[in-house]
Amino acid sequence: MKILTCTQIRELDKYTIEHEPIKSIDLMERAAKALTRGITSVWSSDTQIVVFAGPGNNGGDALAVARMMAEQGYAVNAYLFNVNKSLSPDCATNKDRIEQCKSIKNFTEVTDEFDPPVLSAKTLVIDGLFGSGLNKPLAGGFASLVKYINQSECKVASIDIPSGLMAENNSFNARTNIIQADYTFTLQQKKLAFLFAENQVFIGKLRVLDIRLSAEGLKNIDADFMMTEESDIREMLRQRNDFWHKGTAGSALLVAGKYGMAGASVLAAKACMRAGVGKVTVHVPLRNNDILQTAVPEAIVSHDSDGNMFTEAVASDDFDAMGIGPGLGTEETTAIAMISQIRRTQAPTVIDADGLNILASHRAWLQQIPVDSILTPHPVEFERLAGGRFNDSYERMEKAVEMARSMHIYIIVKDHYSMLCMPNGKVVFNSTGNSGMATAGSGDVLTGIITALLARGYSQKEACIIGMFLHGLAGDIAAEELGKESLMASDIINCLPKAFKRMED
């Protein structure tokens, strides 16, 4: 699924109007009907409704919704803010329509002074002040109105996007001047800003409403941002040939787990096996041998000469993929062995956890990372890699895109909507997963899954997209069965077979 910028959304609206064909005011009416159905499905007709409409098309949507709700028996007080005495054509049309609507309780056009209504716990505010085209922070009277709404006890339903929130980059926005909605009813598709953690406080519960914008027009847009859907994974996954054997299913090497962190190597190895690889070899310190042999009897254990940590690179010519870093430790001897291992390995490589921490403390080594390598940091690990803090997730994404492009590597920044930044500058967001997966070892599981998919012959792009999706789906299945509070990384592994099977059904 494509995630469009606000400029591309306008292009799609225009394409729909020209090619359906449909008048823009009729498209607005279609959107308002979808919005009205969404809002009235949550709030009953005894709810006190206050509509705040701005001068643009978002305000036009709001006025149309106010009219439709009034005609359905809701008590609606509507306010149109026209302080510059300049309305968009479709907003002006809906102003005329609401003035002719006999069902509306009260309609006020604000051009100068504004006496705000009392907003109680029984009030629903429908926020249609500003839409996705906003490109600067709210100020003056509109900022004061937003603060007044946020400080009240009322519920808020925002049309398309909470007023004050910009559709993409909010790095320098005035966050106190953004509506904190209880519900956001967005049109056609999620906005990019909805995918970032710090914006969730403004969005509330999100509903995406289909207003039947042109599918052909959407197909023609070259989007930089995508969100993975189940259908994408079904298309990517390959059926096993009946004559496959463990050799054709791939051979993976995992370098993980110093003494005391054997669990990381166990989790990565189990996940690797569950992701369908033919054979897994785990290189660990000698003192971890018994743990690995007992916990993962399917794996081959390779011993480091040191009993406690990784100290020397191993031959990797016979492997189809390598994962390195989970529980590895960051001792200098280990760091030197790790960069040596990465340099000598020709197979596709996943670098995670302590592998990333080592690179962050030896940033000059980043230039030695082979092209097409896969790095899987969580946000704090990525900040260490990038050498700085970021104002928000958008800035973090921009830096990850820049690094992926300049180094020609794949970077997965793990979050609720984990994002894959690719060498071509494109970003793919993952749609599965839940907060129960915020637990130790979850990242080790992802490393194992992606390493297995690489060893099986999937491209780096495919392995990342499929791996993120199945990792999150297994976590979702685990949460369904066990609840989020008690979920452990091993539960994700145990549910991987169900995730794969769901993609086959």
Coordinates of C-alpha atoms in Angstrom, one line a residue, residues 5-482:
T5 CA 2.6 12.9 0.6
C6 CA 0.0 15.7 0.8
T7 CA 1.2 16.9 -2.6
Q8 CA 0.5 13.4 -4.1
I9 CA -2.9 13.3 -2.3
R10 CA -3.9 16.5 -4.1
E11 CA -2.7 14.9 -7.4
L12 CA -4.8 11.9 -6.8
D13 CA -7.8 14.0 -5.9
K14 CA -7.3 15.9 -9.2
Y15 CA -6.9 12.8 -11.2
T16 CA -10.1 11.3 -9.7
I17 CA -12.0 14.5 -10.5
E18 CA -10.8 14.5 -14.1
H19 CA -11.0 10.8 -14.9
E20 CA -14.0 9.5 -13.0
P21 CA -15.2 12.2 -13.9
I22 CA -16.7 13.9 -10.9
K23 CA -17.1 17.5 -9.7
S24 CA -14.9 18.4 -6.8
I25 CA -18.0 19.4 -4.7
D26 CA -19.5 16.0 -5.4
L27 CA -16.2 14.3 -4.3
M28 CA -16.4 16.3 -1.1
E29 CA -20.0 15.2 -0.6
R30 CA -18.9 11.6 -1.0
A31 CA -16.1 12.1 1.6
A32 CA -18.6 13.8 3.9
K33 CA -21.0 10.8 3.7
A34 CA -18.2 8.4 4.6
L35 CA -17.1 10.7 7.5
T36 CA -20.7 11.0 8.8
R37 CA -21.1 7.2 8.7
G38 CA -17.9 6.8 10.7
I39 CA -18.7 9.4 13.3
T40 CA -22.3 8.4 13.8
S41 CA -21.2 4.8 14.3
V42 CA -19.4 5.9 17.4
W43 CA -21.6 8.7 18.9
S44 CA -25.3 8.5 19.2
S45 CA -27.8 11.2 18.3
D46 CA -28.1 12.4 21.9
T47 CA -24.5 13.6 21.8
Q48 CA -24.0 17.4 21.8
I49 CA -22.2 18.3 18.6
V50 CA -19.9 21.3 18.0
V51 CA -18.3 21.6 14.6
F52 CA -15.3 23.8 14.1
A53 CA -14.6 24.4 10.3
G54 CA -11.7 26.2 8.8
P55 CA -11.7 28.2 5.5
G56 CA -10.3 25.4 3.3
N57 CA -11.5 22.1 2.0
N58 CA -11.1 20.5 5.4
G59 CA -13.6 23.0 6.6
G60 CA -15.9 22.3 3.7
D61 CA -15.9 18.6 4.7
A62 CA -16.7 19.6 8.3
L63 CA -19.7 21.8 7.2
A64 CA -21.0 19.0 5.0
V65 CA -20.7 16.6 7.9
A66 CA -22.5 19.1 10.2
R67 CA -25.4 19.4 7.7
M68 CA -25.7 15.6 7.3
M69 CA -25.6 14.9 11.0
A70 CA -28.2 17.6 11.6
E71 CA -30.5 16.0 9.0
Q72 CA -30.1 12.7 11.0
G73 CA -31.4 14.3 14.2
Y74 CA -28.2 15.4 15.9
A75 CA -28.2 18.8 17.7
V76 CA -25.4 20.5 15.8
N77 CA -23.7 23.9 16.5
A78 CA -21.4 24.8 13.7
Y79 CA -18.7 27.5 13.5
L80 CA -17.0 28.5 10.3
F81 CA -13.7 30.5 10.8
N82 CA -13.4 33.0 7.9
V83 CA -11.2 35.6 9.5
N84 CA -9.5 36.5 6.2
K85 CA -12.8 36.5 4.3
S86 CA -11.5 33.9 1.9
L87 CA -13.0 30.5 1.5
S88 CA -12.1 27.7 -0.9
P89 CA -14.8 27.3 -3.5
D90 CA -16.1 24.0 -2.1
C91 CA -16.1 25.4 1.4
A92 CA -18.1 28.4 0.2
T93 CA -20.6 26.1 -1.4
N94 CA -21.0 24.1 1.8
K95 CA -21.4 27.3 3.7
D96 CA -24.4 28.2 1.4
R97 CA -25.8 24.7 1.9
I98 CA -25.6 24.8 5.7
E99 CA -27.3 28.2 5.8
Q100 CA -30.2 26.7 3.9
C101 CA -30.3 23.6 6.2
K102 CA -33.4 23.9 8.5
S103 CA -32.2 21.1 10.7
I104 CA -29.0 22.8 12.0
K105 CA -29.3 24.1 15.5
N106 CA -26.9 27.0 15.1
F107 CA -24.5 28.2 12.5
T108 CA -22.0 31.0 13.1
E109 CA -19.5 32.4 10.7
V110 CA -16.6 33.9 12.6
T111 CA -14.9 36.8 10.9
D112 CA -13.7 38.8 13.8
E113 CA -14.5 38.2 17.5
F114 CA -15.2 34.6 18.7
D115 CA -17.1 33.7 21.8
P116 CA -16.2 30.0 22.3
P117 CA -19.0 27.7 23.3
V118 CA -18.9 25.7 26.5
L119 CA -17.4 22.3 25.9
S120 CA -18.4 19.7 28.5
A121 CA -17.8 16.0 28.9
K122 CA -21.0 15.4 26.9
T123 CA -19.8 17.4 23.9
L124 CA -18.3 16.0 20.8
V125 CA -16.1 18.5 18.9
I126 CA -15.7 17.7 15.2
D127 CA -12.4 19.2 14.2
G128 CA -12.3 20.4 10.6
L129 CA -10.1 23.5 11.1
F130 CA -7.1 22.4 9.0
G131 CA -6.3 19.4 6.9
S132 CA -3.3 17.6 5.5
G133 CA -2.2 20.6 3.4
L134 CA -1.0 22.6 6.5
N135 CA 2.6 23.5 6.1
K136 CA 3.4 25.7 9.2
P137 CA 2.6 25.6 12.9
L138 CA -0.7 27.1 14.1
A139 CA -0.5 30.4 15.7
G140 CA -2.7 33.3 17.0
G141 CA -6.4 32.6 17.5
F142 CA -6.3 29.2 16.0
A143 CA -3.6 28.1 18.4
S144 CA -5.7 29.5 21.2
L145 CA -8.7 27.6 20.0
V146 CA -6.8 24.3 19.9
K147 CA -5.5 24.8 23.4
Y148 CA -9.1 25.6 24.6
I149 CA -10.3 22.4 23.0
N150 CA -7.5 20.3 24.4
Q151 CA -8.0 21.6 27.9
S152 CA -11.7 20.9 27.9
E153 CA -13.4 17.6 28.9
C154 CA -15.0 17.1 25.5
K155 CA -14.4 14.3 23.0
V156 CA -12.8 15.2 19.7
A157 CA -13.2 13.6 16.2
S158 CA -10.8 15.0 13.7
I159 CA -11.5 15.0 10.0
D160 CA -8.6 13.5 7.9
I161 CA -5.9 14.7 10.3
P162 CA -5.9 16.5 13.7
S163 CA -5.6 20.2 13.1
G164 CA -2.1 21.5 13.6
L165 CA -0.5 18.2 12.7
M166 CA 1.4 18.2 9.4
A167 CA 1.0 15.2 7.2
E168 CA 4.7 14.4 7.0
N169 CA 7.4 16.5 8.8
N170 CA 6.6 17.8 12.3
S171 CA 10.2 18.1 13.5
F172 CA 9.8 21.9 14.1
N173 CA 6.0 22.0 14.8
A174 CA 4.6 23.6 17.9
R175 CA 3.2 20.5 19.5
T176 CA 1.1 22.4 22.1
N177 CA -0.9 23.8 19.2
I178 CA -2.1 20.4 17.8
I179 CA -5.5 19.0 18.4
Q180 CA -5.4 15.9 20.6
A181 CA -8.2 13.8 19.0
D182 CA -10.0 10.8 20.5
Y183 CA -10.7 9.6 17.0
T184 CA -9.2 10.5 13.6
F185 CA -11.2 9.7 10.5
T186 CA -8.7 9.9 7.7
L187 CA -9.6 9.8 4.1
Q188 CA -8.5 7.0 1.8
Q189 CA -5.2 6.1 3.4
K190 CA -2.9 6.7 6.4
K191 CA -0.8 9.8 6.4
L192 CA 3.0 9.4 6.9
A193 CA 2.9 11.3 10.2
F194 CA 0.5 8.7 11.6
L195 CA 3.3 6.1 11.5
F196 CA 5.5 7.9 14.0
A197 CA 5.3 7.2 17.8
E198 CA 5.4 10.8 19.0
N199 CA 2.3 11.7 17.0
Q200 CA 0.0 9.0 18.5
V201 CA -1.1 11.3 21.3
F202 CA -2.8 13.5 18.7
I203 CA -4.4 10.8 16.6
G204 CA -6.3 8.7 19.1
K205 CA -8.1 5.8 17.5
L206 CA -7.6 5.8 13.7
R207 CA -10.1 4.9 11.1
V208 CA -9.3 4.9 7.4
L209 CA -12.3 5.7 5.2
D210 CA -12.5 4.6 1.6
I211 CA -13.8 7.5 -0.6
R212 CA -13.1 5.7 -3.8
L213 CA -10.3 7.8 -5.2
S214 CA -9.0 6.5 -8.5
A215 CA -7.2 3.2 -8.3
E216 CA -5.6 3.9 -11.7
G217 CA -4.4 7.3 -10.5
L218 CA -2.9 5.7 -7.4
K219 CA -1.1 3.1 -9.5
N220 CA 0.5 5.9 -11.6
I221 CA 2.0 7.7 -8.6
D222 CA 5.6 6.9 -7.8
A223 CA 5.5 6.8 -4.0
D224 CA 8.6 6.9 -1.8
F225 CA 6.8 5.3 1.1
M226 CA 4.9 2.0 1.3
M227 CA 3.2 -0.1 3.9
T228 CA 3.4 -3.9 3.6
E229 CA 0.1 -5.7 3.3
E230 CA -0.7 -9.4 3.6
S231 CA -1.1 -9.7 -0.2
D232 CA 2.4 -8.4 -0.7
I233 CA 3.8 -11.2 1.4
R234 CA 1.7 -13.9 -0.2
E235 CA 3.2 -12.8 -3.6
M236 CA 6.8 -12.8 -2.4
L237 CA 6.7 -16.2 -0.5
R238 CA 7.9 -19.1 -2.6
Q239 CA 6.5 -22.6 -2.6
R240 CA 8.9 -25.3 -1.5
N241 CA 9.9 -27.6 -4.3
D242 CA 8.9 -31.2 -3.5
F243 CA 12.5 -32.3 -4.2
W244 CA 14.1 -29.8 -1.8
H245 CA 16.6 -31.0 0.8
K246 CA 18.5 -29.2 3.5
G247 CA 21.2 -28.2 1.1
T248 CA 18.9 -26.4 -1.3
A249 CA 17.1 -24.8 1.7
G250 CA 20.2 -22.8 2.6
S251 CA 23.0 -22.8 5.2
A252 CA 23.1 -20.0 7.7
L253 CA 25.9 -18.9 10.1
L254 CA 25.1 -17.1 13.3
V255 CA 27.8 -15.4 15.3
A256 CA 26.2 -14.6 18.6
G257 CA 26.2 -14.9 22.4
K258 CA 29.1 -14.4 24.7
Y259 CA 29.2 -16.3 27.9
G260 CA 26.3 -15.2 30.0
M261 CA 24.3 -14.2 26.9
A262 CA 23.8 -17.6 25.4
G263 CA 20.1 -16.9 25.3
A264 CA 20.5 -14.5 22.4
S265 CA 22.2 -17.1 20.3
V266 CA 19.5 -19.7 21.2
L267 CA 16.7 -17.3 20.2
A268 CA 18.3 -16.4 16.9
A269 CA 19.1 -20.0 16.1
K270 CA 15.6 -21.2 16.9
A271 CA 14.0 -18.4 14.9
C272 CA 16.4 -19.2 12.0
M273 CA 15.3 -22.8 12.0
R274 CA 11.6 -21.9 12.3
A275 CA 12.0 -19.6 9.3
G276 CA 12.7 -22.6 7.1
V277 CA 16.5 -22.7 6.6
G278 CA 18.1 -26.0 5.8
K279 CA 20.9 -25.8 8.3
V280 CA 22.2 -23.4 11.0
T281 CA 25.7 -23.2 12.4
V282 CA 26.1 -21.1 15.6
H283 CA 29.5 -19.9 16.5
V284 CA 29.8 -19.4 20.3
P285 CA 32.4 -19.4 23.1
L286 CA 33.1 -22.9 24.3
R287 CA 31.4 -22.4 27.6
N288 CA 28.1 -21.9 25.7
N289 CA 28.3 -25.3 24.1
D290 CA 26.1 -27.3 26.4
I291 CA 23.4 -24.6 26.4
L292 CA 23.2 -24.5 22.6
Q293 CA 23.4 -28.3 22.2
T294 CA 20.6 -28.8 24.6
A295 CA 18.3 -25.8 23.7
V296 CA 18.7 -26.1 19.9
P297 CA 19.7 -29.7 19.0
E298 CA 19.0 -29.0 15.4
A299 CA 21.8 -26.5 15.2
I300 CA 25.5 -27.2 14.6
V301 CA 27.7 -25.6 17.2
S302 CA 31.0 -24.0 16.2
H303 CA 33.4 -23.2 19.1
D304 CA 35.5 -20.1 19.5
S305 CA 39.0 -20.7 20.9
D306 CA 38.1 -18.5 23.8
G307 CA 35.7 -19.9 26.4
N308 CA 33.9 -16.6 27.2
M309 CA 33.6 -14.5 24.0
F310 CA 34.0 -14.2 20.3
T311 CA 37.7 -13.6 19.5
E312 CA 38.5 -14.8 16.0
A313 CA 36.7 -14.8 12.6
V314 CA 35.7 -18.2 11.2
A315 CA 35.6 -19.5 7.7
S316 CA 32.4 -18.5 6.0
D317 CA 32.7 -19.7 2.4
D318 CA 30.3 -22.5 2.8
F319 CA 27.4 -20.4 4.2
D320 CA 24.6 -18.7 2.2
A321 CA 24.0 -15.9 4.8
M322 CA 25.3 -14.7 8.1
G323 CA 23.7 -13.0 11.1
I324 CA 26.1 -11.4 13.6
G325 CA 25.7 -9.4 16.8
P326 CA 23.0 -10.7 19.2
G327 CA 24.5 -11.0 22.7
L328 CA 28.0 -10.8 21.2
G329 CA 29.5 -8.3 23.8
T330 CA 31.5 -5.2 23.0
E331 CA 35.0 -6.1 24.3
E332 CA 37.7 -4.7 22.0
T333 CA 38.9 -8.2 21.1
T334 CA 35.4 -9.1 20.1
A335 CA 35.1 -5.8 18.1
I336 CA 38.2 -6.6 16.1
A337 CA 37.0 -10.1 15.4
M338 CA 33.6 -8.9 14.3
I339 CA 34.9 -6.4 11.7
S340 CA 37.3 -9.1 10.5
Q341 CA 34.4 -11.5 10.2
I342 CA 32.3 -9.0 8.3
R343 CA 35.1 -8.1 5.9
R344 CA 35.8 -11.7 5.0
T345 CA 32.3 -12.9 4.6
Q346 CA 31.0 -12.8 1.1
A347 CA 27.5 -14.0 1.9
P348 CA 24.6 -11.6 2.6
T349 CA 24.9 -10.3 6.2
V350 CA 22.6 -9.1 8.9
I351 CA 24.2 -7.0 11.7
D352 CA 22.2 -6.5 14.9
A353 CA 22.5 -5.7 18.6
D354 CA 26.1 -5.6 19.9
G355 CA 27.3 -5.7 16.3
L356 CA 25.7 -2.3 15.9
N357 CA 27.0 -1.1 19.3
I358 CA 30.5 -2.0 18.1
L359 CA 30.1 -0.1 14.9
A360 CA 28.7 2.9 16.9
S361 CA 31.9 3.0 19.0
H362 CA 34.1 2.5 15.9
R363 CA 32.3 4.7 13.4
A364 CA 35.1 4.6 10.9
W365 CA 34.4 0.9 10.4
L366 CA 31.0 1.8 8.9
Q367 CA 32.8 2.4 5.6
Q368 CA 34.0 -1.2 5.7
I369 CA 30.4 -2.6 5.8
P370 CA 29.8 -4.5 2.5
V371 CA 27.2 -3.1 0.2
D372 CA 23.7 -4.6 0.6
S373 CA 24.3 -5.5 4.2
I374 CA 21.3 -5.4 6.5
L375 CA 21.4 -3.4 9.8
T376 CA 18.6 -3.8 12.3
P377 CA 18.8 -1.1 15.0
H378 CA 16.1 0.0 17.4
P379 CA 15.8 3.8 17.6
V380 CA 18.5 4.3 20.3
E381 CA 20.9 2.0 18.5
F382 CA 20.4 4.0 15.3
E383 CA 21.1 7.2 17.1
R384 CA 24.4 5.8 18.3
L385 CA 25.2 4.6 14.7
A386 CA 24.3 8.0 13.3
G387 CA 26.3 9.9 16.0
G388 CA 23.5 12.2 17.2
R389 CA 20.0 12.7 18.6
F390 CA 17.0 13.5 16.6
N391 CA 14.0 15.8 17.2
D392 CA 11.6 13.1 16.2
S393 CA 11.0 10.0 14.1
Y394 CA 10.8 11.9 10.8
E395 CA 14.3 13.3 11.3
R396 CA 15.5 9.8 12.2
M397 CA 13.9 8.4 9.1
E398 CA 15.6 11.1 6.9
K399 CA 19.0 10.2 8.4
A400 CA 18.4 6.4 7.9
V401 CA 17.4 7.0 4.3
E402 CA 20.6 9.1 3.8
M403 CA 22.8 6.4 5.3
A404 CA 21.1 3.6 3.4
R405 CA 21.6 5.4 0.1
S406 CA 25.1 6.6 0.7
M407 CA 26.4 3.2 2.0
H408 CA 24.1 1.2 -0.3
I409 CA 22.8 -0.9 2.6
Y410 CA 19.4 -1.8 4.1
I411 CA 18.5 -0.3 7.5
I412 CA 15.5 -1.6 9.5
V413 CA 14.7 0.8 12.3
K414 CA 12.6 -1.2 14.7
D415 CA 9.5 0.4 16.1
H416 CA 5.7 -0.2 16.2
Y417 CA 5.8 0.5 12.5
S418 CA 9.3 -0.8 11.8
M419 CA 10.7 0.9 8.7
L420 CA 13.0 -0.5 6.1
C421 CA 15.2 2.2 4.4
M422 CA 16.6 0.9 1.1
P423 CA 19.6 2.0 -1.0
N424 CA 17.2 3.4 -3.6
G425 CA 15.8 5.9 -1.1
K426 CA 12.5 4.1 -0.7
V427 CA 11.0 3.3 2.7
V428 CA 8.7 0.3 3.5
F429 CA 6.8 0.4 6.8
N430 CA 5.7 -2.9 8.4
S431 CA 2.0 -3.3 9.4
T432 CA 2.2 -6.1 11.9
G433 CA 3.4 -6.4 15.5
N434 CA 2.2 -5.1 18.9
S435 CA 3.5 -3.6 22.1
G436 CA 3.8 -7.1 23.7
M437 CA 6.9 -7.6 21.5
A438 CA 8.7 -4.9 23.4
T439 CA 10.6 -7.5 25.3
A440 CA 14.2 -8.8 25.5
G441 CA 15.2 -11.1 22.7
S442 CA 12.5 -10.0 20.2
G443 CA 15.2 -8.4 18.0
D444 CA 17.3 -11.6 18.1
V445 CA 14.3 -13.5 16.7
L446 CA 14.1 -11.0 13.8
T447 CA 17.8 -11.4 13.1
G448 CA 17.3 -15.2 12.9
I449 CA 14.3 -14.9 10.6
I450 CA 15.9 -12.5 8.1
T451 CA 19.2 -14.6 8.1
A452 CA 17.2 -17.7 7.3
L453 CA 15.3 -16.0 4.4
L454 CA 18.6 -14.7 3.0
A455 CA 20.1 -18.2 3.2
R456 CA 17.1 -19.6 1.4
G457 CA 17.8 -17.3 -1.6
Y458 CA 15.5 -14.3 -1.0
S459 CA 16.9 -10.9 -2.0
Q460 CA 17.8 -8.5 0.8
K461 CA 14.7 -6.4 0.1
E462 CA 12.5 -9.5 0.1
A463 CA 14.1 -11.0 3.3
C464 CA 13.6 -7.7 5.1
I465 CA 10.0 -7.2 4.1
I466 CA 8.9 -10.8 4.6
G467 CA 11.0 -11.1 7.9
M468 CA 9.5 -7.9 9.4
F469 CA 6.0 -9.0 8.5
L470 CA 6.2 -12.6 9.7
H471 CA 8.0 -11.5 12.9
G472 CA 5.2 -9.1 13.7
L473 CA 2.5 -11.5 12.6
A474 CA 3.9 -14.2 14.9
G475 CA 3.9 -11.7 17.7
D476 CA 0.3 -10.8 16.9
I477 CA -0.7 -14.4 17.0
A478 CA 1.1 -14.8 20.3
A479 CA -0.6 -11.8 21.7
E480 CA -4.0 -13.2 20.6
E481 CA -3.3 -16.5 22.4
L482 CA -1.4 -15.2 25.5

